[in-house]
Amino acid sequence: MFKFSRLGARAAFKGLLSKAPPTIRSNKSYYTIFQNDCVKPSSCKLFSTTATEISLGENEETKKISVTFFNADGEQEIKVPVGMSMLEAAHENDIELEGACEGSLACSTCHVIVMDVEQYNKLEDPTDEENDMLDLAFGLTETSRLGCQVIAKPELDGLRLALPAATRNFAVDGYKPKPH
């Protein structure tokens, strides 16, 4: 049932192993992990390095908000899962929002303009790092934010974002960015 790699188990439990290596017996109601240490199967917890929030019992629509992106070509309304950044949402829906640094706060190419002041006021205040990058953004306004820092939450349902006509990047004119 459980598998430990030799190297991983020995590295993770170095100094904890007795003379006998860890054993796991799946034919009993308890698993022996270390000598004299038993774990009941129902008490085992599994962990993941991926930050995922799962809500049981809610329907799919309550987990998403409506966001409208406006650019020179018109507008596009999309559904964005709660917890996702506007940069990720734009990339998943083929909206041309560059994000050259992939959301690491090292550029201003995912600059968006929140069109409603009420919605802007519902956002968390920008950090100093975000403000430093916004200072470099093309077409900065009072309601400008970086798309990588605007995270979907239920109170932002109906969010309207305008995309500036250009970004300050080293790419040649006409370059079409591709998400990674």
PDB file of C-alpha atoms in Angstrom:
ATOM      1  CA  MET A   1       0.000   0.000   0.000  1.00  0.00           C
ATOM      2  CA  PHE A   2       2.787   2.470   0.910  1.00  0.00           C
ATOM      3  CA  LYS A   3       6.007   2.727  -1.014  1.00  0.00           C
ATOM      4  CA  PHE A   4       9.145   4.358   0.261  1.00  0.00           C
ATOM      5  CA  SER A   5      12.078   4.917  -2.001  1.00  0.00           C
ATOM      6  CA  ARG A   6      15.257   3.753  -0.344  1.00  0.00           C
ATOM      7  CA  LEU A   7      17.005   7.081  -0.722  1.00  0.00           C
ATOM      8  CA  GLY A   8      13.978   9.231   0.135  1.00  0.00           C
ATOM      9  CA  ALA A   9      12.983   7.221   3.207  1.00  0.00           C
ATOM     10  CA  ARG A  10      16.522   7.054   4.527  1.00  0.00           C
ATOM     11  CA  ALA A  11      17.103  10.779   3.940  1.00  0.00           C
ATOM     12  CA  ALA A  12      13.800  11.790   5.495  1.00  0.00           C
ATOM     13  CA  PHE A  13      14.117   9.553   8.525  1.00  0.00           C
ATOM     14  CA  LYS A  14      17.903   9.661   9.041  1.00  0.00           C
ATOM     15  CA  GLY A  15      18.692   9.094  12.663  1.00  0.00           C
ATOM     16  CA  LEU A  16      15.219   7.717  13.376  1.00  0.00           C
ATOM     17  CA  LEU A  17      15.720   4.301  11.869  1.00  0.00           C
ATOM     18  CA  SER A  18      16.584   1.449  14.159  1.00  0.00           C
ATOM     19  CA  LYS A  19      18.622  -1.543  13.049  1.00  0.00           C
ATOM     20  CA  ALA A  20      15.590  -2.923  11.228  1.00  0.00           C
ATOM     21  CA  PRO A  21      14.325  -0.883   8.267  1.00  0.00           C
ATOM     22  CA  PRO A  22      10.746   0.410   8.374  1.00  0.00           C
ATOM     23  CA  THR A  23       8.188  -2.240   7.606  1.00  0.00           C
ATOM     24  CA  ILE A  24       4.632  -1.904   6.491  1.00  0.00           C
ATOM     25  CA  ARG A  25       2.153  -4.711   6.853  1.00  0.00           C
ATOM     26  CA  SER A  26      -1.006  -4.181   4.857  1.00  0.00           C
ATOM     27  CA  ASN A  27      -2.722  -7.377   6.029  1.00  0.00           C
ATOM     28  CA  LYS A  28      -3.331  -5.990   9.546  1.00  0.00           C
ATOM     29  CA  SER A  29      -5.454  -3.136  10.794  1.00  0.00           C
ATOM     30  CA  TYR A  30      -2.299  -1.270  11.893  1.00  0.00           C
ATOM     31  CA  TYR A  31       0.809  -0.392   9.908  1.00  0.00           C
ATOM     32  CA  THR A  32       4.217  -0.663  11.546  1.00  0.00           C
ATOM     33  CA  ILE A  33       6.251   2.304  10.464  1.00  0.00           C
ATOM     34  CA  PHE A  34       9.094   2.188  13.005  1.00  0.00           C
ATOM     35  CA  GLN A  35       9.813  -0.353  15.658  1.00  0.00           C
ATOM     36  CA  ASN A  36       7.174   0.063  18.407  1.00  0.00           C
ATOM     37  CA  ASP A  37       5.344   2.782  16.431  1.00  0.00           C
ATOM     38  CA  CYS A  38       2.022   1.779  14.907  1.00  0.00           C
ATOM     39  CA  VAL A  39      -0.390   3.859  12.896  1.00  0.00           C
ATOM     40  CA  LYS A  40      -4.059   3.109  12.435  1.00  0.00           C
ATOM     41  CA  PRO A  41      -4.970   3.431   8.707  1.00  0.00           C
ATOM     42  CA  SER A  42      -7.834   5.847   9.382  1.00  0.00           C
ATOM     43  CA  SER A  43      -5.453   8.237  11.138  1.00  0.00           C
ATOM     44  CA  CYS A  44      -3.116   8.559   8.140  1.00  0.00           C
ATOM     45  CA  LYS A  45      -3.148  11.960   6.489  1.00  0.00           C
ATOM     46  CA  LEU A  46      -1.928  12.609   2.970  1.00  0.00           C
ATOM     47  CA  PHE A  47      -0.236  15.874   2.103  1.00  0.00           C
ATOM     48  CA  SER A  48       0.420  17.604  -1.196  1.00  0.00           C
ATOM     49  CA  THR A  49       2.738  20.411  -2.229  1.00  0.00           C
ATOM     50  CA  THR A  50       0.022  21.830  -4.465  1.00  0.00           C
ATOM     51  CA  ALA A  51      -2.133  24.433  -2.753  1.00  0.00           C
ATOM     52  CA  THR A  52      -5.636  23.363  -3.687  1.00  0.00           C
ATOM     53  CA  GLU A  53      -8.799  24.228  -1.855  1.00  0.00           C
ATOM     54  CA  ILE A  54     -11.613  21.737  -2.256  1.00  0.00           C
ATOM     55  CA  SER A  55     -15.091  22.636  -1.103  1.00  0.00           C
ATOM     56  CA  LEU A  56     -17.484  19.728  -0.925  1.00  0.00           C
ATOM     57  CA  GLY A  57     -21.190  20.302  -1.402  1.00  0.00           C
ATOM     58  CA  GLU A  58     -20.955  23.527  -3.421  1.00  0.00           C
ATOM     59  CA  ASN A  59     -22.011  23.620  -7.045  1.00  0.00           C
ATOM     60  CA  GLU A  60     -19.558  24.632  -9.743  1.00  0.00           C
ATOM     61  CA  GLU A  61     -20.974  28.152 -10.281  1.00  0.00           C
ATOM     62  CA  THR A  62     -20.379  29.254  -6.672  1.00  0.00           C
ATOM     63  CA  LYS A  63     -16.670  28.510  -7.030  1.00  0.00           C
ATOM     64  CA  LYS A  64     -16.247  30.901  -9.985  1.00  0.00           C
ATOM     65  CA  ILE A  65     -16.695  34.612 -10.511  1.00  0.00           C
ATOM     66  CA  SER A  66     -17.490  36.532 -13.663  1.00  0.00           C
ATOM     67  CA  VAL A  67     -14.701  38.780 -14.990  1.00  0.00           C
ATOM     68  CA  THR A  68     -14.820  40.913 -18.135  1.00  0.00           C
ATOM     69  CA  PHE A  69     -11.606  41.899 -19.919  1.00  0.00           C
ATOM     70  CA  PHE A  70     -11.703  44.948 -22.218  1.00  0.00           C
ATOM     71  CA  ASN A  71      -9.060  45.543 -24.899  1.00  0.00           C
ATOM     72  CA  ALA A  72      -8.783  47.224 -28.309  1.00  0.00           C
ATOM     73  CA  ASP A  73     -10.587  44.281 -29.942  1.00  0.00           C
ATOM     74  CA  GLY A  74     -13.627  44.481 -27.662  1.00  0.00           C
ATOM     75  CA  GLU A  75     -14.611  42.671 -24.502  1.00  0.00           C
ATOM     76  CA  GLN A  76     -14.504  39.083 -23.326  1.00  0.00           C
ATOM     77  CA  GLU A  77     -16.370  37.760 -20.288  1.00  0.00           C
ATOM     78  CA  ILE A  78     -14.940  34.685 -18.594  1.00  0.00           C
ATOM     79  CA  LYS A  79     -15.573  32.604 -15.478  1.00  0.00           C
ATOM     80  CA  VAL A  80     -12.611  32.576 -13.088  1.00  0.00           C
ATOM     81  CA  PRO A  81     -12.213  30.036 -10.270  1.00  0.00           C
ATOM     82  CA  VAL A  82     -11.925  31.585  -6.809  1.00  0.00           C
ATOM     83  CA  GLY A  83      -8.245  31.718  -5.814  1.00  0.00           C
ATOM     84  CA  MET A  84      -6.881  32.118  -9.364  1.00  0.00           C
ATOM     85  CA  SER A  85      -5.005  35.252 -10.430  1.00  0.00           C
ATOM     86  CA  MET A  86      -6.277  37.345 -13.319  1.00  0.00           C
ATOM     87  CA  LEU A  87      -3.005  36.661 -15.150  1.00  0.00           C
ATOM     88  CA  GLU A  88      -3.586  32.889 -15.007  1.00  0.00           C
ATOM     89  CA  ALA A  89      -7.232  33.335 -15.980  1.00  0.00           C
ATOM     90  CA  ALA A  90      -6.272  35.473 -18.978  1.00  0.00           C
ATOM     91  CA  HIS A  91      -3.733  32.888 -20.157  1.00  0.00           C
ATOM     92  CA  GLU A  92      -6.234  30.032 -19.816  1.00  0.00           C
ATOM     93  CA  ASN A  93      -8.769  31.956 -21.908  1.00  0.00           C
ATOM     94  CA  ASP A  94      -6.389  33.212 -24.652  1.00  0.00           C
ATOM     95  CA  ILE A  95      -6.593  36.837 -23.530  1.00  0.00           C
ATOM     96  CA  GLU A  96      -3.456  38.736 -24.499  1.00  0.00           C
ATOM     97  CA  LEU A  97      -2.090  39.689 -21.083  1.00  0.00           C
ATOM     98  CA  GLU A  98       1.642  39.136 -21.275  1.00  0.00           C
ATOM     99  CA  GLY A  99       3.011  38.378 -17.781  1.00  0.00           C
ATOM    100  CA  ALA A 100       6.658  38.108 -18.864  1.00  0.00           C
ATOM    101  CA  CYS A 101       7.889  37.274 -15.336  1.00  0.00           C
ATOM    102  CA  GLU A 102       5.174  34.637 -14.836  1.00  0.00           C
ATOM    103  CA  GLY A 103       3.737  36.372 -11.780  1.00  0.00           C
ATOM    104  CA  SER A 104       6.944  36.791  -9.771  1.00  0.00           C
ATOM    105  CA  LEU A 105       6.569  40.586  -9.384  1.00  0.00           C
ATOM    106  CA  ALA A 106       9.580  41.296 -11.591  1.00  0.00           C
ATOM    107  CA  CYS A 107       7.826  43.199 -14.410  1.00  0.00           C
ATOM    108  CA  SER A 108       4.723  45.234 -15.176  1.00  0.00           C
ATOM    109  CA  THR A 109       3.588  43.442 -18.340  1.00  0.00           C
ATOM    110  CA  CYS A 110       0.412  42.077 -16.695  1.00  0.00           C
ATOM    111  CA  HIS A 111      -0.785  45.602 -15.874  1.00  0.00           C
ATOM    112  CA  VAL A 112      -4.589  45.837 -15.774  1.00  0.00           C
ATOM    113  CA  ILE A 113      -6.909  48.737 -14.970  1.00  0.00           C
ATOM    114  CA  VAL A 114      -9.855  48.037 -12.666  1.00  0.00           C
ATOM    115  CA  MET A 115     -12.738  49.915 -14.279  1.00  0.00           C
ATOM    116  CA  ASP A 116     -14.951  50.268 -11.188  1.00  0.00           C
ATOM    117  CA  VAL A 117     -13.652  52.114  -8.130  1.00  0.00           C
ATOM    118  CA  GLU A 118     -15.978  50.082  -5.877  1.00  0.00           C
ATOM    119  CA  GLN A 119     -14.401  46.863  -7.143  1.00  0.00           C
ATOM    120  CA  TYR A 120     -10.905  48.354  -6.812  1.00  0.00           C
ATOM    121  CA  ASN A 121     -11.613  49.171  -3.165  1.00  0.00           C
ATOM    122  CA  LYS A 122     -12.511  45.510  -2.506  1.00  0.00           C
ATOM    123  CA  LEU A 123      -8.980  44.432  -3.484  1.00  0.00           C
ATOM    124  CA  GLU A 124      -6.232  44.096  -0.911  1.00  0.00           C
ATOM    125  CA  ASP A 125      -3.848  47.039  -0.897  1.00  0.00           C
ATOM    126  CA  PRO A 126      -0.900  46.628  -3.272  1.00  0.00           C
ATOM    127  CA  THR A 127       2.402  45.676  -1.665  1.00  0.00           C
ATOM    128  CA  ASP A 128       5.468  47.891  -1.970  1.00  0.00           C
ATOM    129  CA  GLU A 129       6.901  45.444  -4.529  1.00  0.00           C
ATOM    130  CA  GLU A 130       3.752  45.700  -6.651  1.00  0.00           C
ATOM    131  CA  ASN A 131       3.778  49.506  -6.430  1.00  0.00           C
ATOM    132  CA  ASP A 132       7.427  49.532  -7.554  1.00  0.00           C
ATOM    133  CA  MET A 133       6.520  47.508 -10.640  1.00  0.00           C
ATOM    134  CA  LEU A 134       3.392  49.584 -11.311  1.00  0.00           C
ATOM    135  CA  ASP A 135       5.606  52.685 -11.452  1.00  0.00           C
ATOM    136  CA  LEU A 136       7.121  51.141 -14.589  1.00  0.00           C
ATOM    137  CA  ALA A 137       3.774  50.310 -16.214  1.00  0.00           C
ATOM    138  CA  PHE A 138       2.571  51.925 -19.427  1.00  0.00           C
ATOM    139  CA  GLY A 139      -0.617  54.009 -19.044  1.00  0.00           C
ATOM    140  CA  LEU A 140      -0.714  53.952 -15.238  1.00  0.00           C
ATOM    141  CA  THR A 141      -4.008  55.071 -13.630  1.00  0.00           C
ATOM    142  CA  GLU A 142      -5.368  55.440 -10.087  1.00  0.00           C
ATOM    143  CA  THR A 143      -6.979  51.982 -10.316  1.00  0.00           C
ATOM    144  CA  SER A 144      -4.058  50.154 -11.937  1.00  0.00           C
ATOM    145  CA  ARG A 145      -2.974  46.776 -10.576  1.00  0.00           C
ATOM    146  CA  LEU A 146      -0.841  43.881 -11.733  1.00  0.00           C
ATOM    147  CA  GLY A 147      -2.963  40.993 -12.990  1.00  0.00           C
ATOM    148  CA  CYS A 148      -0.779  38.487 -11.171  1.00  0.00           C
ATOM    149  CA  GLN A 149      -1.697  40.124  -7.862  1.00  0.00           C
ATOM    150  CA  VAL A 150      -5.462  40.365  -8.403  1.00  0.00           C
ATOM    151  CA  ILE A 151      -6.844  37.108  -7.007  1.00  0.00           C
ATOM    152  CA  ALA A 152     -10.427  36.026  -7.672  1.00  0.00           C
ATOM    153  CA  LYS A 153     -12.659  36.028  -4.604  1.00  0.00           C
ATOM    154  CA  PRO A 154     -16.458  35.937  -4.351  1.00  0.00           C
ATOM    155  CA  GLU A 155     -16.861  39.658  -3.573  1.00  0.00           C
ATOM    156  CA  LEU A 156     -15.142  40.504  -6.885  1.00  0.00           C
ATOM    157  CA  ASP A 157     -17.875  38.877  -8.991  1.00  0.00           C
ATOM    158  CA  GLY A 158     -18.543  41.137 -11.982  1.00  0.00           C
ATOM    159  CA  LEU A 159     -14.987  42.531 -12.025  1.00  0.00           C
ATOM    160  CA  ARG A 160     -14.221  44.588 -15.143  1.00  0.00           C
ATOM    161  CA  LEU A 161     -10.600  44.948 -16.233  1.00  0.00           C
ATOM    162  CA  ALA A 162      -9.204  47.081 -19.057  1.00  0.00           C
ATOM    163  CA  LEU A 163      -5.967  46.075 -20.744  1.00  0.00           C
ATOM    164  CA  PRO A 164      -3.603  48.944 -21.641  1.00  0.00           C
ATOM    165  CA  ALA A 165      -2.806  49.476 -25.304  1.00  0.00           C
ATOM    166  CA  ALA A 166       0.872  48.579 -24.760  1.00  0.00           C
ATOM    167  CA  THR A 167       3.401  47.265 -22.259  1.00  0.00           C
ATOM    168  CA  ARG A 168       6.958  48.257 -21.541  1.00  0.00           C
ATOM    169  CA  ASN A 169       8.815  45.173 -22.596  1.00  0.00           C
ATOM    170  CA  PHE A 170      11.825  44.373 -24.751  1.00  0.00           C
ATOM    171  CA  ALA A 171       9.740  42.381 -27.233  1.00  0.00           C
ATOM    172  CA  VAL A 172       9.506  43.583 -30.829  1.00  0.00           C
ATOM    173  CA  ASP A 173       6.255  45.249 -31.945  1.00  0.00           C
ATOM    174  CA  GLY A 174       3.692  42.690 -33.042  1.00  0.00           C
ATOM    175  CA  TYR A 175       5.111  39.982 -30.761  1.00  0.00           C
ATOM    176  CA  LYS A 176       2.374  37.675 -29.461  1.00  0.00           C
ATOM    177  CA  PRO A 177       3.269  36.309 -26.007  1.00  0.00           C
ATOM    178  CA  LYS A 178       2.625  32.653 -25.263  1.00  0.00           C
ATOM    179  CA  PRO A 179       1.909  31.485 -21.719  1.00  0.00           C
ATOM    180  CA  HIS A 180       4.400  29.015 -20.292  1.00  0.00           C
TER     181      HIS A 180
END
